[in-house]
mmCIF file of C-alpha atoms in Angstrom:
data_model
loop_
_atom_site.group_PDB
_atom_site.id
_atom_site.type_symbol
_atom_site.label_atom_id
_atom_site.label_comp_id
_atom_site.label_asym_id
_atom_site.label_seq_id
_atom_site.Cartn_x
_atom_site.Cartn_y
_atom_site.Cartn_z
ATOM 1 C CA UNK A 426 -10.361 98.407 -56.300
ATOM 2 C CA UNK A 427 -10.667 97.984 -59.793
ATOM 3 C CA UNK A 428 -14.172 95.998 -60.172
ATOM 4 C CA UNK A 429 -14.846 94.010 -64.099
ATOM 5 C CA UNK A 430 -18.707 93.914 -63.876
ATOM 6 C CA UNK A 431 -19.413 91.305 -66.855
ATOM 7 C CA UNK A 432 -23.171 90.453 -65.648
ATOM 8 C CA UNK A 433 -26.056 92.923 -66.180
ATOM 9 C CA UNK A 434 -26.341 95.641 -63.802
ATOM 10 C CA UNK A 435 -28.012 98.267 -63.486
ATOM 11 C CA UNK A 436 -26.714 101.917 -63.432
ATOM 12 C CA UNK A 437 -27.715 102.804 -59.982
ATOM 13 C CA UNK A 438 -25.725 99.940 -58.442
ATOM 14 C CA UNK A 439 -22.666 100.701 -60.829
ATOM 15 C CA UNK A 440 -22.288 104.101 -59.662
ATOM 16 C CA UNK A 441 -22.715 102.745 -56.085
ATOM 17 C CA UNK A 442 -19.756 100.705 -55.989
ATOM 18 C CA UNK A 443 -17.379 103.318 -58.420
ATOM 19 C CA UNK A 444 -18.095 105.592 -55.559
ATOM 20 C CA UNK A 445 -17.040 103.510 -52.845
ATOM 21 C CA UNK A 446 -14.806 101.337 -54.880
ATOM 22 C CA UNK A 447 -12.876 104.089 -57.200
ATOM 23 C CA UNK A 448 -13.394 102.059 -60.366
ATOM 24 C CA UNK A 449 -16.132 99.976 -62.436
ATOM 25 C CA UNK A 450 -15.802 98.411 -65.959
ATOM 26 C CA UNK A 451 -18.811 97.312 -67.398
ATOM 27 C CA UNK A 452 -18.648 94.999 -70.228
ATOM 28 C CA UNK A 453 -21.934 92.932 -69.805
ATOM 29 C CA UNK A 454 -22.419 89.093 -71.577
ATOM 30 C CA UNK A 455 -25.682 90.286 -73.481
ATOM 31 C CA UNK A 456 -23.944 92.776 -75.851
ATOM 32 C CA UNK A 457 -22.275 89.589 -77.250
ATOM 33 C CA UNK A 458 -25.733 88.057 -76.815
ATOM 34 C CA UNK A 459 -23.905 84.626 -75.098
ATOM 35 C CA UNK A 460 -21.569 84.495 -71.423
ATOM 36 C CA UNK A 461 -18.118 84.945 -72.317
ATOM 37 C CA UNK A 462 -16.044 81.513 -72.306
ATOM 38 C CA UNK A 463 -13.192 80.932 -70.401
ATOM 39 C CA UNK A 464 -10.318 81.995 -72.890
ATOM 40 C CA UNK A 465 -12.297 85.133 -73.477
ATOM 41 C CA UNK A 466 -12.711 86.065 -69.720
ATOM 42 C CA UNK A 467 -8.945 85.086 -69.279
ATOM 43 C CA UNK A 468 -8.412 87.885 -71.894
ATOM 44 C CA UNK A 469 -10.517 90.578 -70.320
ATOM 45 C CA UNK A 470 -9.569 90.005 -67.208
ATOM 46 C CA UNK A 471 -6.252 90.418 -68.527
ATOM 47 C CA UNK A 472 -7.068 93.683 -70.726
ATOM 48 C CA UNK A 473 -8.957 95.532 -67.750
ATOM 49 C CA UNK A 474 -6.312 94.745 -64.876
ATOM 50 C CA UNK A 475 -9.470 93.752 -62.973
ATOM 51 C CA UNK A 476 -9.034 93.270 -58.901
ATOM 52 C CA UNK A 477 -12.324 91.939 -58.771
ATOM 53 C CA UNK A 478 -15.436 90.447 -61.053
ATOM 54 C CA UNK A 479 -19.071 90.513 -60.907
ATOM 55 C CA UNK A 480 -20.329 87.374 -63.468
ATOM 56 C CA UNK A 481 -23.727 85.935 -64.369
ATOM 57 C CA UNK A 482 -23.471 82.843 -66.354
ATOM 58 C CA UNK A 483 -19.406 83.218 -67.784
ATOM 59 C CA UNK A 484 -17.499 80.393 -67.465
ATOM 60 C CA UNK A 485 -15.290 80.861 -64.495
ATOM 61 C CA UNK A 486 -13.305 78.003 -64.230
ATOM 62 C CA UNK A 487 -10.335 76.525 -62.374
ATOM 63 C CA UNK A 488 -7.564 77.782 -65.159
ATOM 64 C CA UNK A 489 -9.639 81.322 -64.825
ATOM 65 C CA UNK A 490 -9.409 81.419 -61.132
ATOM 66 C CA UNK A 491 -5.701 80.041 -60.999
ATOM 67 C CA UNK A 492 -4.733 83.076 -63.484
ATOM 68 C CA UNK A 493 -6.216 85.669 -61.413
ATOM 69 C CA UNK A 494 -5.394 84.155 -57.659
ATOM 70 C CA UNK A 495 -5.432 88.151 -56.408
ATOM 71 C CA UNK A 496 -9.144 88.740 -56.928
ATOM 72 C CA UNK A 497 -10.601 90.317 -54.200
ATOM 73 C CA UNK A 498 -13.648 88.834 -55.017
ATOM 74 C CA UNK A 499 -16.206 86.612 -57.399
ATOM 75 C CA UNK A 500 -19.963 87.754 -57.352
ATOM 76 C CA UNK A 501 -21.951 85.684 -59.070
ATOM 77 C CA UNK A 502 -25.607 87.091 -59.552
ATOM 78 C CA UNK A 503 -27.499 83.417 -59.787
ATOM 79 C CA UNK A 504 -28.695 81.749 -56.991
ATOM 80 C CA UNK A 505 -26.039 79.623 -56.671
ATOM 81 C CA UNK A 506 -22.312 80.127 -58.040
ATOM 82 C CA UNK A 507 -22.677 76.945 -60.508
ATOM 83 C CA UNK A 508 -20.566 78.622 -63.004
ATOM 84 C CA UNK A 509 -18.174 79.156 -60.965
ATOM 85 C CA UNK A 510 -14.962 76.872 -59.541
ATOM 86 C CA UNK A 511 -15.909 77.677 -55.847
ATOM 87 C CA UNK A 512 -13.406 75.258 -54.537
ATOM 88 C CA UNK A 513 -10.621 76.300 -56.464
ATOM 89 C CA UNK A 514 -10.969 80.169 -55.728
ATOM 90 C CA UNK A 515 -11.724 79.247 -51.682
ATOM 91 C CA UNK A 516 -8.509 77.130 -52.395
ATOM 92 C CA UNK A 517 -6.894 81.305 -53.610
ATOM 93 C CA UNK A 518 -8.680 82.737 -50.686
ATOM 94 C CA UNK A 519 -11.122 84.701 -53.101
ATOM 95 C CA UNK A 520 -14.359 85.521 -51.167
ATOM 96 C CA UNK A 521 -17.243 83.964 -53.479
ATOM 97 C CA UNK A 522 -20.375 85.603 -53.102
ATOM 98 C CA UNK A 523 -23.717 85.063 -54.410
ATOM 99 C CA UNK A 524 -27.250 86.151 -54.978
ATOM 100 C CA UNK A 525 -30.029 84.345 -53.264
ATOM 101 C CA UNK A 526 -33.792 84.933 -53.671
ATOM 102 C CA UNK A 527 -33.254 87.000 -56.609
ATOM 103 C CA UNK A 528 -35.275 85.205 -59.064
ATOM 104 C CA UNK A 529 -37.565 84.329 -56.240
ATOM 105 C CA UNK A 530 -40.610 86.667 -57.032
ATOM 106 C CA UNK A 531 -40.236 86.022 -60.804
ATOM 107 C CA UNK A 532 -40.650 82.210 -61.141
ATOM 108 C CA UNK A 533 -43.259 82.375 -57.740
ATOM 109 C CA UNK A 534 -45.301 84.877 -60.306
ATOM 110 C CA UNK A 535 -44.548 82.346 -63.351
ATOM 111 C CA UNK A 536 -45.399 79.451 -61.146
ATOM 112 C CA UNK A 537 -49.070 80.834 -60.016
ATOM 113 C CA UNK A 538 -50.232 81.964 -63.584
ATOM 114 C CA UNK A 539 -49.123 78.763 -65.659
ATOM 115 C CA UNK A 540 -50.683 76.319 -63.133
ATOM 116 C CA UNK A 541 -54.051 78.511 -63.231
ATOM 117 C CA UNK A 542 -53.655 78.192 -67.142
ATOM 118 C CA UNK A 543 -53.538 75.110 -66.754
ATOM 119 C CA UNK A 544 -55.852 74.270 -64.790
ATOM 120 C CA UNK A 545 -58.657 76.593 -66.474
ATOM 121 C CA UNK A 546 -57.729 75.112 -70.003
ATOM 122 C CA UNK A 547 -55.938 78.273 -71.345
ATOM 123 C CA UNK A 548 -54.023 76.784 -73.801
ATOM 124 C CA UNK A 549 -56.505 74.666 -75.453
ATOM 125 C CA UNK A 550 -59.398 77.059 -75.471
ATOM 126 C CA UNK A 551 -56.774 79.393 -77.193
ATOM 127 C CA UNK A 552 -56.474 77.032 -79.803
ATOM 128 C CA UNK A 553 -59.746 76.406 -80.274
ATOM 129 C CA UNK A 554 -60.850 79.860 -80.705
ATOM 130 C CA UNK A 555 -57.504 79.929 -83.355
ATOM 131 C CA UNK A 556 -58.895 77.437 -85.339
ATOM 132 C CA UNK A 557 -62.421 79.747 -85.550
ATOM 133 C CA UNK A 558 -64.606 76.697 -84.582
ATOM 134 C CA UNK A 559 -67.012 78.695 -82.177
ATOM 135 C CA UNK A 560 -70.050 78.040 -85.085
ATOM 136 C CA UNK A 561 -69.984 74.754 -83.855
ATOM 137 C CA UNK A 562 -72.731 76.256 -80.908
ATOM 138 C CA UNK A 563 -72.332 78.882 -78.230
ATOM 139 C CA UNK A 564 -71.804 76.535 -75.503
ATOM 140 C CA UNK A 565 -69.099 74.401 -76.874
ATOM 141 C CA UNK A 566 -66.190 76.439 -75.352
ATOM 142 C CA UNK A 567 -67.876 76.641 -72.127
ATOM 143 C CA UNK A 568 -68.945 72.760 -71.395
ATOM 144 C CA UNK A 569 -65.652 71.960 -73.333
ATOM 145 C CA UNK A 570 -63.064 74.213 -71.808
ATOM 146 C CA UNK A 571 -64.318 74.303 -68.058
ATOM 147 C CA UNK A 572 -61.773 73.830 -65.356
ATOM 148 C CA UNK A 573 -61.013 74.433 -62.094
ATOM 149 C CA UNK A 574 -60.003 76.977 -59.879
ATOM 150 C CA UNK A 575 -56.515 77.189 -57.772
ATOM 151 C CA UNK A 576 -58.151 78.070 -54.216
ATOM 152 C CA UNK A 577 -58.808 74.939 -52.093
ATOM 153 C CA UNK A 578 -55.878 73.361 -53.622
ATOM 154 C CA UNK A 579 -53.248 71.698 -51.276
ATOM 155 C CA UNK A 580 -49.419 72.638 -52.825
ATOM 156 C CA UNK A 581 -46.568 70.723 -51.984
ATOM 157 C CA UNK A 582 -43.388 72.008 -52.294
ATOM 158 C CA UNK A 583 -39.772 70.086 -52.392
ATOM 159 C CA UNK A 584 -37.319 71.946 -51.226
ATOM 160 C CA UNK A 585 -39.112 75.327 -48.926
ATOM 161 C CA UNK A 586 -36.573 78.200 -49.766
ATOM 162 C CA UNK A 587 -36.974 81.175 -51.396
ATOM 163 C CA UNK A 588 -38.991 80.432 -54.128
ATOM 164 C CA UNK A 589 -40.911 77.892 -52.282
ATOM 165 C CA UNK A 590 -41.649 80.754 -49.846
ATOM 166 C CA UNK A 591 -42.437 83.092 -51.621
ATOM 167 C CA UNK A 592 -45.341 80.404 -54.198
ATOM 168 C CA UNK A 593 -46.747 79.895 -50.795
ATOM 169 C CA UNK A 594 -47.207 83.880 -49.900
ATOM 170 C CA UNK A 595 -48.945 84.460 -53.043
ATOM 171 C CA UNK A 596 -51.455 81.416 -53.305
ATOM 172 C CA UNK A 597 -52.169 80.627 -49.492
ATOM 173 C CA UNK A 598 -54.656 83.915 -49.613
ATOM 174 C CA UNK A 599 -56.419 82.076 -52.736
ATOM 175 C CA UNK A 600 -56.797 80.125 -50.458
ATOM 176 C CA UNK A 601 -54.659 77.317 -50.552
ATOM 177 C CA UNK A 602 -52.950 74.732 -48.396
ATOM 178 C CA UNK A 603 -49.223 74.449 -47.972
ATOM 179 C CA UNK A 604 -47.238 71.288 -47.158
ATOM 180 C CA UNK A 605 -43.665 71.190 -47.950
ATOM 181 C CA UNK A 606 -40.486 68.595 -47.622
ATOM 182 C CA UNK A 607 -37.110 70.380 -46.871
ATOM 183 C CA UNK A 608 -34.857 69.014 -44.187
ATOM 184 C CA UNK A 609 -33.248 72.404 -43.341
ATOM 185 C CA UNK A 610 -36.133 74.423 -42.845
ATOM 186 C CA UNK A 611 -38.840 74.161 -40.084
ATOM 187 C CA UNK A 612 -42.552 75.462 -40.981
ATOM 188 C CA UNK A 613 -42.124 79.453 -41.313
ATOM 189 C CA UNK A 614 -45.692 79.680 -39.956
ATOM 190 C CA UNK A 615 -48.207 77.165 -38.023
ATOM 191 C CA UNK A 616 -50.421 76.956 -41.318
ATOM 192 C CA UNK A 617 -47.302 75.490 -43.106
ATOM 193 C CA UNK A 618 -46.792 71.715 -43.101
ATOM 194 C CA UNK A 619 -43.768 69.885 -43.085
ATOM 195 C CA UNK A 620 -44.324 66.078 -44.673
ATOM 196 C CA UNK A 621 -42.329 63.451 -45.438
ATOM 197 C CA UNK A 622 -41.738 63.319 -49.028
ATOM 198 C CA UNK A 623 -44.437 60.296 -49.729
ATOM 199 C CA UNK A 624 -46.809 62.140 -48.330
ATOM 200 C CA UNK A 625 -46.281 65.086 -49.969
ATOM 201 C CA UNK A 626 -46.635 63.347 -53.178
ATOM 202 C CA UNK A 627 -49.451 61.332 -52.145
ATOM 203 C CA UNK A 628 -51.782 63.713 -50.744
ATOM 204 C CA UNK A 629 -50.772 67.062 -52.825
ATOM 205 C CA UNK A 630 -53.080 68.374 -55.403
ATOM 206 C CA UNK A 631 -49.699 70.507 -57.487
ATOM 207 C CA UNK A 632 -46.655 69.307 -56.639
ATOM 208 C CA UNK A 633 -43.988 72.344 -57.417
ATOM 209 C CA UNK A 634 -39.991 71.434 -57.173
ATOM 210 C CA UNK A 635 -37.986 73.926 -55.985
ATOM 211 C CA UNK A 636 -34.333 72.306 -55.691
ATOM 212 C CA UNK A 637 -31.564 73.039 -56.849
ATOM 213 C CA UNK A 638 -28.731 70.566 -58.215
ATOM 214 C CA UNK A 639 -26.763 68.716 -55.426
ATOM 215 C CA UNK A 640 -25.169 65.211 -55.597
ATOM 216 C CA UNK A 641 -28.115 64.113 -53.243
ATOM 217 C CA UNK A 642 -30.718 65.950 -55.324
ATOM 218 C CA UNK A 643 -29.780 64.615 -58.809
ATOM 219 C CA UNK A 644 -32.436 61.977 -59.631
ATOM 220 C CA UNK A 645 -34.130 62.431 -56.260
ATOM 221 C CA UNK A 646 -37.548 62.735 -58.004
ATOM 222 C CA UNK A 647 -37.474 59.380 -58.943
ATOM 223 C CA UNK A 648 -40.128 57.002 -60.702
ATOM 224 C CA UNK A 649 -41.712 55.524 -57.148
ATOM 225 C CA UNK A 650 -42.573 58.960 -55.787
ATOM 226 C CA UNK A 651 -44.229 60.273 -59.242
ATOM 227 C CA UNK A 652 -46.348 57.072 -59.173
ATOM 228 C CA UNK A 653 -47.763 58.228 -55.938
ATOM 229 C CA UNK A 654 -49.391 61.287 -57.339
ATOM 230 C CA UNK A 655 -53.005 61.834 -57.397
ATOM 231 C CA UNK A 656 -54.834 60.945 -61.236
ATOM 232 C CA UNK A 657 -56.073 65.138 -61.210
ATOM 233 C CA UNK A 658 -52.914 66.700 -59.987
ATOM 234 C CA UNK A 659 -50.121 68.894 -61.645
ATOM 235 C CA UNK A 660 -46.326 68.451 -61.463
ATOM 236 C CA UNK A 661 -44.078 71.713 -61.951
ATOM 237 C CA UNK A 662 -40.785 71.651 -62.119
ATOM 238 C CA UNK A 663 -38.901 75.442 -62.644
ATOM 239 C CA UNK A 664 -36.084 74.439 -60.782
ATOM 240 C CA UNK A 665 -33.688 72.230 -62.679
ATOM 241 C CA UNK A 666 -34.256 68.932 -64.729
ATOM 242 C CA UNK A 667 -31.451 66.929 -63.376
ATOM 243 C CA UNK A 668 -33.506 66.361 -59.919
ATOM 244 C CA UNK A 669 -36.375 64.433 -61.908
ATOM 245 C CA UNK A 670 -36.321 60.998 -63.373
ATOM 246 C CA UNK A 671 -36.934 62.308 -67.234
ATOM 247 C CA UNK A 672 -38.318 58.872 -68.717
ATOM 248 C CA UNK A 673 -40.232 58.283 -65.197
ATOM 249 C CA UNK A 674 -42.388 61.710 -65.655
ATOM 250 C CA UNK A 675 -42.537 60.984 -69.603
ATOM 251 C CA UNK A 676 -44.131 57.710 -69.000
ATOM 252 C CA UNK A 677 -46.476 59.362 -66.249
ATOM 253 C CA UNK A 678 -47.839 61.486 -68.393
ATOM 254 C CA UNK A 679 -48.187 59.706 -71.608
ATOM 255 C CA UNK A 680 -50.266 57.717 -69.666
ATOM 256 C CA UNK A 681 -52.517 60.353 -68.431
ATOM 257 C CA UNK A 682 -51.444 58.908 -64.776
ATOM 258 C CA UNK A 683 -51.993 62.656 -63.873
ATOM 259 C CA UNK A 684 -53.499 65.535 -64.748
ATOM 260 C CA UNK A 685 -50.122 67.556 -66.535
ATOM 261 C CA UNK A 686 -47.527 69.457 -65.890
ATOM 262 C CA UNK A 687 -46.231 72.634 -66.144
ATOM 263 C CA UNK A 688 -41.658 72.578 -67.214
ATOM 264 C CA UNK A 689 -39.880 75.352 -67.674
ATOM 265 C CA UNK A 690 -36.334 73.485 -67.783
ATOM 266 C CA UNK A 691 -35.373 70.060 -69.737
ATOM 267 C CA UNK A 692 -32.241 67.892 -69.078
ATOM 268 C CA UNK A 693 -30.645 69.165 -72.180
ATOM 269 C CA UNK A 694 -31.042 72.984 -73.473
ATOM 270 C CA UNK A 695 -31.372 72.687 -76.523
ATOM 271 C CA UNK A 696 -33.662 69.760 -76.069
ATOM 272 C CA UNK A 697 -33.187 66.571 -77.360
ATOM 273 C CA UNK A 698 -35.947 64.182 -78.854
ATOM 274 C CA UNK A 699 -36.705 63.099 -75.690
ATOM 275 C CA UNK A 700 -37.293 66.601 -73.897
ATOM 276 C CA UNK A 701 -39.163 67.618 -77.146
ATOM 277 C CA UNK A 702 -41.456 64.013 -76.133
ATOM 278 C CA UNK A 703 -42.572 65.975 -73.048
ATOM 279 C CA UNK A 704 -43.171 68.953 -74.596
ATOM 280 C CA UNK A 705 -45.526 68.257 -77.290
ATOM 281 C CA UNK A 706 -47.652 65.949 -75.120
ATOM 282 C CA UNK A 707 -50.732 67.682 -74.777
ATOM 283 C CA UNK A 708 -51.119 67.714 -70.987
ATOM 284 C CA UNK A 709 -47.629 69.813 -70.831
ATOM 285 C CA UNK A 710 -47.279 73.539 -70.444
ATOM 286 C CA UNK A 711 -43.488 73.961 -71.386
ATOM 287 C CA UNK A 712 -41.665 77.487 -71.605
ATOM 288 C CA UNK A 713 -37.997 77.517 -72.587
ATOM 289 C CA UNK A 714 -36.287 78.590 -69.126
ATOM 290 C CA UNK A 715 -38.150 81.577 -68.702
ATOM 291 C CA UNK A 716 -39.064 81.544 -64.863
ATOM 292 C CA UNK A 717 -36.620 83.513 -63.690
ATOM 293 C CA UNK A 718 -35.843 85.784 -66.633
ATOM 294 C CA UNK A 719 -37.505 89.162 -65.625
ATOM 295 C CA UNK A 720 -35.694 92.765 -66.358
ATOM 296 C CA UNK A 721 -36.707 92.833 -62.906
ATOM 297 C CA UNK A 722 -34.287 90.400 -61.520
ATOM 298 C CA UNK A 723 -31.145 92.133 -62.804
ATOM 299 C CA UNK A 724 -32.210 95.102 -60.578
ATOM 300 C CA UNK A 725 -32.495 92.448 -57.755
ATOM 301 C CA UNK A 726 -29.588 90.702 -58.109
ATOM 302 C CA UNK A 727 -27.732 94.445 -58.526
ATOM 303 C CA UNK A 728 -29.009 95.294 -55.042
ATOM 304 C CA UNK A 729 -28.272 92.289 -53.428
ATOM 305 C CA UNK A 730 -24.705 92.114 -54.878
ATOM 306 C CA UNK A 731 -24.266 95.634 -53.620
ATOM 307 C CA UNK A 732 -24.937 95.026 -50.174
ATOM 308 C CA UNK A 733 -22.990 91.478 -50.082
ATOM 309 C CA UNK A 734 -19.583 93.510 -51.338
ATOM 310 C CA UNK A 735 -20.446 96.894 -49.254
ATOM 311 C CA UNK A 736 -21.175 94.844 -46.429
ATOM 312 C CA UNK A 737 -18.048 92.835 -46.645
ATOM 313 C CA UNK A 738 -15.476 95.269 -47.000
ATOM 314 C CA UNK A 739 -16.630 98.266 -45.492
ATOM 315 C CA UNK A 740 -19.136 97.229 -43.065
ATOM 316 C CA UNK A 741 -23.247 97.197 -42.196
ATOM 317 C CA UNK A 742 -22.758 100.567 -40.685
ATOM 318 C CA UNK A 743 -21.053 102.215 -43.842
ATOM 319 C CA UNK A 744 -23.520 100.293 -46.205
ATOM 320 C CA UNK A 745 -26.200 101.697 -44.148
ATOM 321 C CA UNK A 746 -25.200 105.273 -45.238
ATOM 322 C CA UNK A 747 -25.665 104.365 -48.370
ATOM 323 C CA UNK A 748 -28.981 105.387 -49.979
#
C-alpha cells in the first residue's frame, strides 16, 4: 500500500508504517506553510499514485474523494475529520479514521496556566511593570495587582471528553471541584458531578467549553445561560466559537457582568471587528488558536494514527509486535 502522508508526522511513525505498509510519501502542508486545497490534493494524489492519505487540515472534499473512490483509507490527525467529506467517502467505502485526545494534554496545560494568569493579574501587572511605574511606591503592585488563587475553585465543564478530562486531572489536586454537563458521559469518578447545564452555569466559579461543532451545539451557549454566571467568575472557551452566542458574551463582558474570560478561538479567523471587540476588552485573555498547537501533538497524533491503521488492517496482535 502506497500511503501519501500530507500532515506532519514524525519519523518514527513514518518508518513504522513503510515497514509494514511497503511505501510512504511524505509531502507535509507546513513546507508550503498553508493545507493544500482541493485542486492541489487532486494533483498529488494524482502525481504519487497514492492508495491511501494521512491529512491534517487539507481540504478533502466530495470532488477529492469521488476522484480517488479506491483509497484504502483517510486519516485525519484532528479530533474530528471536519475537513473531510465523511459521508461521501463512507458513501466509496473508504474507512475514515481519526485522532481523538490528541490535543487533549496541550489545551488542558493552556487551559490551567491562562485562567491562573488571569486570575493572579498577569497580564496587567506585566504592563504595569512595562510602563516602569513602580516609583509610584513599593506597594502599589502588590495592593494593586492581588488576585486569587485557582484551588477551592468549582470548574464546570460543557461537554466531559478528553480535554474536559484531562482540565479536571490536572486542577482537582489544586484542589478544585469538578461539575460537568455532557449527556454521553456518566461521572468518571464519585468526586465528579454531573449538572444540568443551569446549574453548571449558575453555581461554577470558571466555566471551560469543551464542545465541538454539531448542528445541536452551534449556538448552544446562548445569551440566557451566560446571564446566569456568577459577577467573579471566568468563561473559557478553547473549543470552537460557533457553540457561543458572540454578541451575548460581548455584551457580558463589556458590562463587567463577570469577571473575564480567557478565548483562544473567534467566529471568524482572521477576526472581524467584532471578534477584535472581545479581544481588546480588558477583562479578555485572547491567544490566536494556540491551545492545541504543541510540537508535541504531532508526535501524538503520529502514534495514535499508527495504531488506528496497524490495528485495522493487520490486527491488535500484529500491532502489538510492534515496538
Amino acid at each position: 500500500m502506497k500511503i501519501l502522508i500530507t500532515a506532519p508526522y514524525r519519523e518514527k511513525e513514518q518508518k513504522e508504517l513503510l515497514e509494514k505498509f511497503g511505501e510512504v510519501i511524505y509531502r507535509p502542508w507546513k513546507s508550503q506553510g498553508r493545507a493544500y486545497n482541493e485542486s492541489e490534493l487532486l494533483e498529488l494524489l494524482t502525481e504519487t499514485k497514492a492508495d491511501a492519505l494521512i491529512t491534517e487540515h487539507d481540504d478533502v472534499s466530495k470532488k477529492v474523494i469521488d476522484a480517488f473512490p479506491e483509497l484504502e483509507f483517510i486519516g485525519v490527525c484532528r479530533g474530528t475529520p471536519s475537513n473531510v467529506a465523511v459521508e461521501s467517502a463512507r458513501g466509496h467505502g473508504i474507512q475514515v479514521f481519526n485522532t481523538p485526545a490528541r490535543n487533549a494534554q496541550a489545551v488542558a496545560e493552556m487551559f490551567v496556566s491562562n485562567v491562573i494568569m488571569l486570575l493572579r493579574n498577569t497580564i496587567p501587572g506585566w504592563q504595569w511593570l512595562q510602563s516602569e511605574s513602580w516609583e509610584k511606591g513599593a506597594h502599589t503592585s502588590y495592593l494593586q495587582f492581588k488576585g486569587n488563587e485557582l484551588a477551592g475553585k468549582t470548574i464546570g465543564m460543557v461537554g466531559f471528553g478528553a480535554v474536559g478530562q484531562r482540565i479536571a486531572h490536572m486542577v482537582e489536586n489544586f484542589p478544585c471541584k469538578i461539575q460537568f454537563h455532557d449527556p454521553f458521559i456518566d461521572p468518571p469518578k464519585a468526586s465528579h458531578k454531573k449538572v444540568s447545564m443551569e446549574e453548571l452555569f449558575q453555581t461554577s466559579d470558571i466555566v471551560s467549553i469543551n464542545l465541538p461543532v454539531t448542528k445541536e451545539t452551534i449556538g448552544l451557549i446562548d445569551g440566557n445561560l451566560l446571564s446566569k454566571m456568577k459577577r467573579d467568575s471566568i468563561f473559557v472557551n478553547t473549543a470552537r466559537a460557533a457553540v457561543v452566542d458572540r454578541m451575548a458574551l460581548l455584551e457580558l463582558l463589556e458590562n463587567n457582568r463577570i469577571r473575564g474570560a480567557y478565548l483562544d478561538v473567534f467566529d471568524h479567523e482572521p477576526p472581524d471587528a467584532t471578534d477584535y471587540k472581545l479581544i481588546h476588552l480588558p477583562n479578555v485573555l485572547a491567544t490566536p488558536h494556540i491551545a492545541g498547537a504543541t510540537f508535541e501533538v504531532e508526535d501524538h497524533h503520529s502514534v495514535i494514527m499508527n495504531s488506528n491503521i496497524i490495528n485495522h488492517f493487520m490486527g491488535k496482535k500484529q500491532y502489538n509486535k510492534v515496538k
